[in-house]
């Protein structure tokens, strides 16, 4: 039996041999300090080269004047950020991004809570249903988005033909049928696709949370005569908190940074009227890579702020580990 | 333990070495020269890829000059800008670059003056000389060109009882109304990002407007605002296809015209190739006419050229090889073969002259020498053009004065 398992070094050497102890201990200490490096070294190198170096380069680009063919004309201070702020559509893009993130994440969470509850019940075909849910997750997001774009084709799209057949759409090939050509309609279709591809991960995260709730808590609730709704509110939801926080956090970051859906379906068009900040960043790249980098820096800041706010709201503890 | 750490460190060092070990091979030491040619791809798939066209020329050239090998690669137009920029940023310069001429290539000292890389630097159609020059020195030659005209569907016109193509905007509107009543798209208006600048220019020309007046940007001039106001009326009356801002030239307008759905469209000779391959309209089912203007047809239409340019080299032998190859590649036979394959006009004047009576390209060949060009200053390529491609389509949906005003602000902003 080992009552006390710690990583602390063994007790100090015998006092009768002070010299030998002093010679050995520092080397051992250095060795002990270096030892973890062997294990975390590759990870540090990886993080440094694929995360930190690009971040540094991004900041550097944002403060440089880069011309149309990619030549660096040196440091220009905040000029790229000033140019960014002068973009007439910036306010609309930022507002749209907020709507996009809030609506997609909320809708995803609500749908996933319901689905996870369903999948936590025993019913015939549950295994098949659970597998089926993986499909939108397993398929490439870009591919899913392209498929939806073709299904929404104004003349021959599957969805449009269906809407025409059931009488919702009076005529094919009209402006009304061109959902993705009208910014207001396009945004809602893309929100739909974003929810569709976000649901599997979220549902599985919540399902895992549900399965981790001990059965005896529910037994106690039954003995106390709690109603199913009361049980859900007072037991399931609070105990799901860690899973929900992880799901919301990851979804916010994913949806905020989401590129393929909008790019494949409208490329942010017409103009930049369906662009989020991520898409707008890419659109800016065609005219000014430095201004685009300035927006990347802003986006990067927003994500960091979101994460910090969220962790604060989650009670200061890092819930991501659970 | 110690040994294991050593092994780990060795493995890390080895992998670091592996990453940096990717060297590059340079030209041979036996006096042979390798030229790198990067071009745009004008084809629609692997069968008619422009890489094949260039490879044919490169092989014929190599047969005559066994010491010179030309390595050909082509880039799809969609990725052209990004890939070329990336190559240049990484200092991976081609020797010959076909496609877009950026004045920045010259101001950054990357490309050589045309007089140094071609025996006859004046062989190209003269109308593009200025567009390919910086401070009076020409750096690129026109490789392939096109002039624009109005195409109209004669079948559709006969169907609605029209005999003449419209010459003015009012006539165009009337024709479009009649065509719409019979279920046609009266006028196809591709203001999607692909080539919104060409469609816009052609309409601006019809009202005496343009991008610049005396070298200064005047995108939001009263004439231009009026022009886009007229287009906006066409769109809201349903006389065009819906949502012009997302409607592209090749994928949408050309395809719809070739499918016989469209009454009128402004396009170039390449549309004849699309029509032929779609097989819906016969040779006599469509015709071309001058671009309609507000009060009279446009006298000088838009001419567009893609460039070929050579990068500077310090190696004299290589410079000679580049010159030899460009002279060879821009010979009439190759220029005409390209023109025929992609239904575009050649870049050299001599090749163009031989097409004056061509049944398909003749009309366009005659138009080209009197055409108007896009602006060619650094501001246009760097800032204005990308903004125009992205946003000008909104001018026929929202307030034309505001959209054009925003573009003007971009064009005249400090940097």
XYZ file of C-alpha atoms in Angstrom:
737
model
C 0.000 0.000 0.000
C 1.206 3.463 -0.858
C -0.610 5.978 1.278
C 1.237 8.987 -0.123
C 2.054 9.084 -3.805
C 3.859 12.273 -4.792
C 6.285 13.434 -7.426
C 8.547 15.021 -4.794
C 12.192 13.881 -4.775
C 13.297 11.419 -2.098
C 14.387 12.762 1.321
C 17.755 14.660 1.465
C 20.969 12.661 1.629
C 22.638 11.509 4.796
C 24.192 14.488 6.673
C 27.422 12.534 7.282
C 28.446 13.060 3.651
C 27.582 16.692 2.917
C 29.959 17.098 -0.023
C 28.775 14.137 -1.964
C 25.202 15.246 -1.434
C 25.844 18.772 -2.666
C 27.609 17.471 -5.759
C 24.828 15.094 -6.624
C 21.750 17.084 -5.752
C 21.982 20.099 -8.073
C 22.720 17.871 -11.013
C 19.807 15.711 -10.049
C 17.666 18.789 -9.681
C 18.598 20.106 -13.118
C 18.010 16.674 -14.499
C 14.638 16.475 -12.809
C 13.723 19.881 -14.147
C 14.758 18.973 -17.674
C 13.206 15.570 -17.757
C 9.669 16.753 -18.590
C 11.077 18.681 -21.532
C 11.770 15.466 -23.331
C 8.090 14.707 -23.182
C 6.581 18.106 -23.749
C 9.347 19.349 -26.039
C 7.787 18.134 -29.301
C 4.472 19.647 -28.279
C 6.156 22.962 -27.500
C 7.966 22.924 -30.846
C 4.703 22.151 -32.587
C 2.783 24.889 -30.791
C 5.570 27.334 -31.438
C 5.850 26.591 -35.136
C 2.210 26.176 -36.107
C 0.523 28.533 -33.640
C 2.862 31.204 -32.367
C 4.928 31.874 -35.483
C 1.837 32.486 -37.669
C 0.372 34.719 -34.960
C 3.541 36.781 -34.854
C 3.637 36.973 -38.648
C -0.020 38.018 -38.679
C 0.676 40.880 -36.272
C 3.730 41.871 -38.275
C 1.781 41.911 -41.558
C -0.965 43.990 -39.961
C 1.508 46.778 -39.263
C 3.308 46.670 -42.603
C 2.525 48.120 -46.005
C 2.338 45.218 -48.443
C 1.694 46.118 -52.070
C -0.572 44.367 -54.567
C 2.039 41.899 -55.750
C 3.172 41.093 -52.226
C 6.147 43.389 -51.719
C 6.741 44.564 -48.186
C 7.235 48.312 -48.101
C 7.957 48.501 -44.393
C 6.298 49.462 -41.132
C 3.258 51.729 -41.398
C 1.927 51.814 -37.837
C -1.844 51.762 -37.536
C -2.550 52.704 -41.167
C -4.013 49.295 -42.015
C -6.369 49.455 -39.045
C -7.410 52.973 -40.054
C -8.126 51.736 -43.580
C -10.130 48.896 -42.072
C -12.199 51.297 -39.993
C -12.895 53.338 -43.114
C -14.478 50.331 -44.847
C -18.086 51.436 -45.325
C -19.473 47.954 -44.736
C -17.505 47.122 -41.583
C -20.333 47.939 -39.154
C -22.803 45.802 -41.082
C -20.319 42.929 -41.244
C -19.690 43.027 -37.489
C -23.406 43.148 -36.687
C -24.040 40.272 -39.057
C -21.279 38.257 -37.399
C -22.889 38.769 -33.988
C -26.279 37.642 -35.326
C -24.640 34.681 -37.068
C -22.850 33.466 -33.927
C -25.725 34.013 -31.499
C -28.407 32.471 -33.710
C -26.351 29.490 -34.852
C -25.056 28.627 -31.383
C -28.445 29.086 -29.686
C -30.298 27.050 -32.283
C -27.613 24.359 -32.195
C -27.735 24.103 -28.398
C -31.533 23.880 -28.266
C -31.736 21.258 -31.010
C -28.883 19.264 -29.521
C -30.379 19.268 -26.018
C -33.569 17.778 -27.441
C -31.734 15.272 -29.626
C -29.382 14.191 -26.834
C -32.375 13.602 -24.571
C -33.958 11.471 -27.259
C -30.792 9.504 -27.905
C -30.373 8.880 -24.185
C -33.641 6.920 -24.165
C -33.831 3.278 -25.111
C -35.735 2.772 -28.333
C -35.528 0.328 -31.209
C -33.022 1.468 -33.819
C -31.203 3.746 -31.423
C -27.835 2.519 -32.564
C -28.666 3.254 -36.212
C -30.073 6.672 -35.318
C -26.962 7.546 -33.343
C -24.774 6.499 -36.243
C -26.890 8.466 -38.693
C -26.345 11.608 -36.672
C -22.641 11.369 -37.355
C -23.166 11.813 -41.114
C -23.222 15.620 -41.261
C -20.190 15.615 -38.991
C -18.260 13.059 -40.991
C -18.942 14.747 -44.319
C -16.695 17.601 -45.298
C -18.331 20.878 -44.329
C -17.365 22.402 -47.645
C -18.985 19.530 -49.486
C -22.151 19.845 -47.437
C -22.289 23.546 -48.222
C -21.773 22.955 -51.948
C -24.526 20.339 -51.927
C -26.875 22.827 -50.289
C -25.911 25.481 -52.800
C -26.917 23.210 -55.648
C -30.090 22.160 -53.877
C -30.965 25.871 -53.767
C -30.246 26.474 -57.462
C -32.994 28.820 -58.693
C -33.950 26.662 -61.683
C -33.117 23.072 -60.888
C -32.353 22.902 -57.167
C -33.920 20.025 -55.291
C -35.203 22.222 -52.475
C -36.662 24.715 -54.937
C -38.377 21.995 -56.942
C -39.851 20.632 -53.720
C -41.014 24.092 -52.635
C -42.492 24.578 -56.099
C -44.296 21.222 -55.956
C -45.892 21.963 -52.600
C -46.934 25.404 -53.815
C -44.759 27.575 -51.603
C -42.769 28.808 -54.568
C -44.973 30.043 -57.437
C -42.302 29.916 -60.145
C -38.809 28.480 -60.620
C -35.961 30.675 -61.837
C -37.354 33.860 -60.333
C -35.688 36.235 -57.917
C -37.638 34.538 -55.145
C -36.202 31.151 -56.081
C -32.686 32.569 -56.064
C -32.371 32.290 -52.284
C -28.631 32.715 -52.216
C -28.738 35.798 -54.430
C -30.782 37.723 -51.876
C -28.654 38.581 -48.843
C -31.449 38.417 -46.267
C -32.649 34.990 -47.376
C -29.146 33.677 -48.016
C -28.060 34.387 -44.459
C -30.913 32.321 -43.012
C -30.232 29.382 -45.304
C -26.577 29.461 -44.314
C -27.512 29.650 -40.642
C -29.573 26.525 -41.264
C -26.609 24.721 -42.786
C -24.333 25.862 -39.958
C -26.767 24.472 -37.380
C -27.031 21.255 -39.384
C -23.286 20.669 -39.304
C -22.856 21.785 -35.679
C -25.551 19.542 -34.226
C -23.687 16.199 -34.275
C -20.717 17.290 -32.200
C -22.895 19.218 -29.768
C -25.351 16.371 -29.382
C -22.587 13.894 -28.663
C -20.984 16.246 -26.150
C -24.296 16.594 -24.333
C -25.069 12.891 -24.649
C -21.772 12.079 -22.984
C -22.700 14.525 -20.235
C -26.093 12.885 -19.785
C -24.575 9.426 -19.504
C -22.185 10.662 -16.838
C -25.017 11.671 -14.525
C -25.299 8.941 -11.855
C -28.557 7.005 -11.864
C -28.921 7.198 -8.067
C -29.546 10.961 -8.260
C -32.540 10.268 -10.441
C -33.698 7.472 -8.096
C -33.574 9.926 -5.225
C -35.598 12.414 -7.245
C -38.207 9.789 -8.001
C -38.421 8.908 -4.294
C -38.890 12.587 -3.499
C -41.746 12.677 -5.993
C -40.179 15.224 -8.374
C -41.969 15.787 -11.679
C -40.037 14.981 -14.869
C -39.730 18.696 -15.733
C -38.517 19.487 -12.196
C -36.021 16.634 -12.439
C -34.757 17.990 -15.733
C -34.375 21.527 -14.402
C -32.903 20.691 -11.030
C -30.812 17.630 -11.806
C -30.118 17.155 -15.480
C -29.346 20.746 -16.464
C -27.111 21.587 -13.468
C -25.181 18.340 -13.806
C -24.854 18.935 -17.547
C -23.212 22.272 -16.897
C -19.656 21.179 -17.682
C -20.718 19.489 -20.920
C -22.867 22.455 -21.924
C -20.063 24.916 -21.270
C -17.649 22.942 -23.393
C -20.188 22.631 -26.166
C -21.093 26.324 -26.134
C -17.489 27.467 -25.990
C -16.320 25.246 -28.811
C -19.364 26.123 -30.903
C -18.874 29.853 -30.446
C -15.311 29.623 -31.637
C -16.171 27.280 -34.501
C -19.088 29.350 -35.708
C -17.246 32.637 -35.355
C -14.355 31.281 -37.386
C -16.573 29.385 -39.793
C -15.401 29.881 -43.348
C -16.402 27.034 -45.676
C -20.180 27.304 -45.358
C -20.459 30.948 -46.346
C -17.614 30.761 -48.801
C -19.080 27.807 -50.665
C -22.638 29.111 -50.686
C -22.330 32.840 -51.434
C -18.643 33.763 -51.025
C -19.998 36.597 -48.896
C -21.846 38.080 -51.856
C -23.584 39.962 -53.277
C -20.772 42.369 -52.481
C -20.086 41.709 -48.816
C -23.695 41.498 -47.779
C -23.521 37.965 -46.439
C -19.956 38.212 -45.146
C -19.003 37.640 -41.527
C -15.742 39.074 -40.245
C -13.935 35.870 -41.228
C -15.224 36.014 -44.816
C -14.686 39.768 -44.981
C -11.093 39.183 -43.967
C -10.692 36.879 -46.952
C -12.433 39.313 -49.298
C -10.104 42.097 -48.189
C -7.165 39.889 -49.078
C -7.775 40.492 -52.791
C -7.177 44.219 -52.441
C -4.915 44.482 -49.412
C -3.277 41.610 -47.623
C -2.165 43.948 -44.845
C -5.658 45.272 -44.189
C -6.810 41.673 -44.198
C -4.164 40.889 -41.578
C -5.402 43.848 -39.529
C -8.867 42.306 -39.510
C -7.320 38.949 -38.574
C -5.751 40.612 -35.576
C -9.148 42.024 -34.614
C -10.783 38.616 -35.080
C -8.057 37.008 -33.015
C -8.686 39.552 -30.259
C -12.423 38.907 -30.374
C -11.941 35.161 -29.976
C -9.577 35.660 -27.026
C -12.018 38.055 -25.367
C -14.897 35.649 -25.943
C -13.000 32.797 -24.378
C -11.923 34.843 -21.368
C -15.439 36.205 -20.813
C -16.815 32.759 -21.102
C -14.389 31.202 -18.668
C -15.151 34.023 -16.232
C -18.870 33.385 -16.592
C -18.219 29.711 -16.032
C -17.056 30.507 -12.511
C -13.367 31.095 -12.964
C -12.569 27.429 -13.103
C -11.440 25.907 -16.328
C -14.365 23.716 -17.210
C -12.858 22.656 -20.473
C -10.989 19.855 -18.787
C -14.059 18.040 -17.570
C 16.709 7.429 -18.700
C 19.629 9.485 -19.934
C 19.934 7.364 -23.007
C 16.265 7.779 -23.730
C 16.500 11.560 -23.526
C 19.445 11.448 -25.855
C 17.466 9.360 -28.286
C 14.536 11.780 -28.100
C 16.784 14.747 -28.738
C 18.449 12.967 -31.627
C 15.061 12.169 -33.128
C 13.958 15.794 -32.766
C 17.163 17.028 -34.364
C 16.814 14.527 -37.176
C 13.264 15.602 -37.927
C 14.317 19.247 -37.884
C 17.023 18.417 -40.390
C 14.528 16.568 -42.557
C 12.262 19.604 -42.623
C 15.039 21.917 -43.752
C 16.641 19.417 -46.076
C 14.336 20.125 -48.989
C 16.772 21.848 -51.291
C 16.128 22.961 -54.817
C 17.748 21.937 -58.052
C 19.026 24.644 -60.368
C 19.817 24.696 -64.014
C 22.279 22.204 -65.366
C 26.028 22.775 -65.402
C 26.436 21.536 -68.969
C 25.278 24.826 -70.512
C 21.687 23.730 -70.891
C 19.099 26.307 -69.897
C 15.741 25.725 -68.297
C 13.103 28.426 -68.693
C 10.118 28.459 -66.395
C 6.905 29.561 -68.026
C 3.787 30.211 -65.969
C 0.575 30.923 -67.800
C -3.125 31.289 -67.191
C -5.381 28.431 -68.204
C -8.079 29.368 -70.703
C -9.491 25.872 -71.005
C -12.527 24.378 -69.341
C -10.945 21.063 -68.435
C -7.979 18.767 -68.990
C -8.780 18.247 -72.696
C -8.423 21.854 -73.756
C -5.970 22.957 -71.065
C -3.683 25.785 -72.150
C -0.809 23.746 -70.708
C -1.133 21.555 -73.823
C -0.919 24.586 -76.080
C 2.245 25.794 -74.357
C 3.745 22.305 -74.234
C 3.331 22.025 -78.016
C 5.224 25.272 -78.485
C 7.850 24.299 -75.908
C 8.469 20.948 -77.620
C 8.766 22.536 -81.065
C 11.144 25.121 -79.614
C 13.237 22.484 -77.863
C 13.556 20.549 -81.128
C 15.095 23.632 -82.714
C 17.124 24.607 -79.647
C 18.121 21.406 -77.871
C 20.019 23.280 -75.163
C 16.907 25.140 -73.998
C 14.075 23.436 -72.186
C 10.891 25.290 -71.327
C 9.040 24.048 -68.271
C 5.368 24.856 -68.643
C 2.785 25.232 -65.934
C -0.633 26.843 -66.096
C -2.902 28.134 -63.375
C -6.673 28.147 -63.417
C -7.985 31.715 -63.714
C -9.855 31.384 -60.416
C -6.621 30.813 -58.495
C -4.380 32.821 -60.777
C -3.950 35.928 -58.641
C -3.385 34.089 -55.386
C -0.922 31.582 -56.789
C 1.127 34.105 -58.723
C 1.277 36.413 -55.704
C 2.413 33.542 -53.506
C 5.125 32.573 -55.965
C 6.412 36.130 -56.146
C 6.307 36.590 -52.390
C 8.438 33.486 -52.033
C 10.829 34.904 -54.636
C 10.073 31.912 -56.827
C 10.074 33.972 -60.023
C 9.082 32.499 -63.354
C 11.091 33.529 -66.392
C 8.028 34.166 -68.487
C 4.654 35.023 -67.004
C 1.515 35.067 -69.108
C -1.756 36.433 -67.797
C -2.085 39.719 -65.945
C 0.315 42.649 -66.141
C 0.592 44.491 -62.851
C 2.393 47.843 -63.042
C 3.861 46.836 -59.668
C 5.967 44.214 -61.464
C 7.737 47.057 -63.217
C 7.953 49.466 -60.294
C 9.401 46.697 -58.130
C 11.990 46.032 -60.818
C 10.867 42.459 -61.478
C 10.086 42.446 -65.181
C 12.358 43.453 -68.016
C 11.470 46.139 -70.576
C 9.895 44.562 -73.615
C 12.596 45.946 -75.895
C 15.117 43.706 -74.102
C 13.157 40.484 -74.395
C 11.602 40.617 -77.848
C 13.261 41.252 -81.213
C 10.223 43.201 -82.312
C 8.704 44.803 -79.214
C 6.205 46.673 -81.415
C 4.635 43.496 -82.794
C 1.681 43.682 -80.422
C -1.547 45.505 -81.215
C -0.638 49.136 -80.580
C -3.847 49.975 -78.755
C -2.536 48.245 -75.624
C 0.920 49.839 -75.567
C -0.020 52.395 -72.945
C -1.773 49.925 -70.689
C 1.362 47.789 -70.552
C 3.738 50.694 -69.936
C 5.038 52.351 -66.813
C 6.622 55.806 -67.176
C 6.777 55.447 -70.922
C 8.548 52.063 -70.946
C 6.566 49.075 -72.157
C 7.011 45.931 -70.073
C 4.490 43.483 -71.472
C 3.096 42.453 -74.834
C -0.537 41.617 -75.516
C -0.774 37.828 -75.734
C -4.464 37.382 -76.338
C -7.144 40.025 -76.698
C -10.836 40.532 -77.165
C -13.214 43.282 -78.153
C -16.773 43.399 -76.858
C -20.035 43.680 -78.744
C -23.710 43.007 -78.192
C -24.909 39.509 -78.957
C -28.589 39.041 -79.660
C -30.605 35.920 -80.100
C -32.149 36.236 -83.570
C -34.490 33.338 -82.922
C -35.884 35.051 -79.836
C -36.089 38.381 -81.644
C -38.088 36.789 -84.470
C -40.258 35.066 -81.879
C -41.357 38.429 -80.470
C -41.541 40.204 -83.847
C -38.333 42.248 -83.598
C -36.159 42.591 -86.685
C -33.461 45.063 -85.650
C -31.082 44.911 -82.699
C -31.501 47.925 -80.384
C -29.169 50.876 -80.918
C -30.137 52.913 -77.854
C -30.989 52.195 -74.229
C -34.660 53.015 -74.841
C -34.813 50.539 -77.711
C -33.030 47.953 -75.578
C -35.596 48.406 -72.824
C -38.470 48.044 -75.288
C -36.927 44.923 -76.773
C -36.313 43.476 -73.311
C -39.985 44.046 -72.385
C -41.145 42.204 -75.478
C -38.691 39.361 -74.819
C -39.713 39.100 -71.184
C -43.359 38.778 -72.192
C -42.407 35.638 -74.127
C -40.497 34.140 -71.199
C -36.970 35.106 -72.200
C -34.426 36.852 -70.021
C -34.588 40.158 -71.884
C -31.063 41.259 -71.133
C -28.398 39.245 -69.267
C -26.561 41.525 -66.850
C -23.522 39.757 -65.343
C -22.328 42.068 -62.583
C -21.015 39.162 -60.475
C -17.389 39.286 -59.358
C -15.936 37.431 -62.353
C -15.860 40.352 -64.796
C -18.122 43.083 -63.418
C -15.561 45.637 -64.565
C -16.135 44.817 -68.259
C -19.925 44.904 -68.097
C -19.778 48.182 -66.146
C -17.333 49.771 -68.585
C -19.515 48.950 -71.569
C -22.540 50.580 -69.978
C -20.543 53.600 -68.805
C -19.237 54.081 -72.360
C -22.814 54.241 -73.574
C -23.346 57.392 -71.542
C -20.031 59.130 -72.170
C -18.763 58.057 -68.750
C -15.916 55.878 -67.574
C -13.655 55.102 -64.653
C -11.412 58.101 -65.117
C -11.506 61.552 -66.685
C -8.096 62.949 -67.649
C -6.339 60.415 -65.447
C -8.413 61.169 -62.334
C -10.942 58.701 -60.976
C -14.532 59.806 -61.587
C -16.388 56.619 -60.749
C -19.310 58.490 -59.175
C -19.676 61.013 -61.998
C -23.261 62.079 -62.797
C -23.145 60.110 -66.075
C -22.137 56.922 -64.274
C -24.795 57.379 -61.590
C -27.366 57.898 -64.341
C -26.095 54.773 -66.138
C -26.456 52.570 -63.083
C -29.814 54.176 -62.340
C -30.981 53.002 -65.762
C -29.658 49.486 -65.106
C -31.349 49.461 -61.717
C -34.649 50.221 -63.436
C -34.088 47.348 -65.864
C -33.430 45.007 -62.951
C -36.391 46.095 -60.852
C -38.691 45.829 -63.890
C -37.592 42.196 -64.193
C -36.108 42.772 -67.662
C -32.832 41.114 -66.643
C -32.167 37.881 -64.808
C -32.589 38.200 -61.011
C -29.758 39.270 -58.711
C -27.147 40.647 -61.126
C -24.575 41.028 -58.327
C -24.157 37.259 -58.065
C -24.515 36.516 -61.792
C -21.162 35.770 -63.444
C -20.138 36.065 -67.054
C -18.984 32.542 -67.899
C -20.937 30.322 -65.542
C -24.220 32.225 -65.849
C -24.581 34.777 -68.652
C -22.697 32.887 -71.351
C -24.301 29.605 -70.378
C -27.806 31.110 -70.374
C -27.260 32.834 -73.715
C -25.907 29.650 -75.252
C -28.933 27.788 -73.903
C -31.184 30.191 -75.824
C -32.787 31.683 -72.719
C -31.399 35.183 -73.195
C -32.416 37.856 -75.691
C -29.405 40.161 -75.449
C -26.004 40.139 -73.755
C -22.743 42.031 -74.047
C -19.841 39.676 -74.573
C -16.726 38.887 -76.541
C -15.758 36.428 -79.283
C -15.360 33.642 -76.705
C -19.151 33.467 -76.406
C -19.264 31.935 -79.891
C -17.293 28.970 -78.542
C -19.752 28.522 -75.669
C -22.671 28.696 -78.102
C -21.071 26.145 -80.414
C -20.372 23.664 -77.621
C -23.850 24.013 -76.108
C -25.388 23.167 -79.494
C -28.721 24.909 -78.816
C -28.257 27.887 -81.135
C -27.140 27.514 -84.735
C -24.703 29.848 -86.451
C -27.550 31.902 -87.919
C -29.585 32.021 -84.700
C -27.526 34.795 -83.184
C -25.681 37.862 -84.373
C -23.614 40.707 -83.008
C -24.313 44.429 -83.059
C -22.667 47.565 -81.681
C -23.100 48.216 -77.946
C -26.228 50.349 -77.439
C -25.702 53.746 -75.828
C -28.069 56.202 -74.181
C -28.659 58.178 -77.364
C -26.578 56.362 -79.988
C -24.496 53.179 -80.268
C -21.056 53.168 -78.666
C -18.391 54.132 -81.214
C -15.373 52.794 -79.329
C -16.050 49.597 -77.458
C -13.974 47.951 -74.738
C -10.805 46.101 -75.655
C -9.234 43.684 -73.182
C -5.788 42.124 -73.382
C -3.949 39.502 -71.368
C -0.241 40.043 -71.191
C 2.963 38.126 -71.576
C 6.037 39.435 -69.799
C 9.551 38.286 -68.979
C 11.273 38.543 -65.623
C 14.669 40.156 -65.326
C 17.670 37.896 -65.282
C 21.336 38.597 -64.670
C 22.356 35.568 -66.718
C 23.034 36.804 -70.270
C 22.622 33.358 -71.814
C 19.286 32.958 -70.128
C 18.233 36.414 -71.323
C 19.028 35.374 -74.890
C 17.046 32.170 -74.422
C 14.026 34.105 -73.170
C 14.177 36.419 -76.175
C 14.472 33.484 -78.563
C 11.540 31.728 -76.992
C 9.249 34.770 -76.903
C 9.973 35.493 -80.566
C 9.186 31.882 -81.351
C 6.055 31.628 -79.203
C 4.484 34.849 -80.480
C 4.830 33.894 -84.141
C 1.620 34.248 -86.140
C 0.964 30.521 -86.474
C 0.925 30.035 -82.702
C -1.060 33.216 -82.091
C -3.692 32.161 -84.629
C -3.858 28.634 -83.255
C -4.591 30.077 -79.821
C -7.190 32.465 -81.232
C -8.951 29.656 -82.991
C -8.843 27.240 -80.078
C -10.329 29.611 -77.511
C -12.269 32.005 -79.821
C -10.196 34.953 -78.679
C -8.294 37.522 -80.700
C -4.509 37.306 -81.105
C -2.179 39.788 -79.465
C 0.048 40.637 -82.422
C -1.052 43.073 -85.105
C 0.021 40.808 -87.980
C -2.032 37.887 -86.684
C -4.959 40.205 -86.057
C -4.807 41.561 -89.607
C -5.069 38.081 -91.043
C -8.361 37.591 -89.176
C -10.150 40.657 -90.596
C -12.377 38.503 -92.835
C -12.807 35.575 -90.485
C -16.515 34.631 -90.283
C -16.443 34.330 -86.478
C -13.656 36.612 -85.260
C -13.682 39.139 -88.123
C -16.162 41.569 -86.548
C -14.181 41.654 -83.332
C -10.833 41.903 -85.109
C -12.076 45.011 -86.893
C -13.312 46.575 -83.653
C -10.160 45.988 -81.634
C -7.801 48.731 -82.944
C -10.274 51.467 -81.916
C -11.096 50.201 -78.467
C -11.019 51.804 -75.022
C -8.987 50.077 -72.259
C -9.349 49.650 -68.530
C -7.272 51.994 -66.391
C -3.782 50.632 -65.858
C -2.380 52.544 -62.899
C -1.193 50.823 -59.721
C -4.247 52.009 -57.831
C -6.546 50.254 -60.294
C -4.900 46.850 -60.071
C -4.247 47.040 -56.334
C -7.400 48.557 -54.903
C -10.061 49.694 -57.348
C -10.447 46.572 -59.455
C -10.961 44.162 -56.532
C -13.458 46.581 -54.971
C -15.308 47.023 -58.283
C -15.531 43.266 -58.825
C -16.947 42.748 -55.363
C -19.278 45.697 -54.992
C -20.385 47.306 -58.237
C -23.190 44.790 -58.655
C -24.815 46.350 -55.602
C -25.219 49.611 -57.563
C -28.169 48.125 -59.450
C -29.828 46.859 -56.263
C -29.184 49.652 -53.790
C -28.571 53.371 -54.251
C -26.249 53.747 -57.289
C -24.862 57.077 -56.068
C -23.847 55.610 -52.708
C -22.260 52.429 -54.106
C -20.333 54.343 -56.772
C -19.419 56.975 -54.165
C -17.934 54.275 -51.895
C -15.872 52.967 -54.827
C -14.730 56.493 -55.655
C -13.692 56.949 -52.020
C -11.614 53.751 -52.240
C -10.045 54.930 -55.470
C -9.046 58.285 -54.039
C -8.115 57.209 -50.491
C -4.645 58.125 -49.263
C -2.820 54.902 -49.927
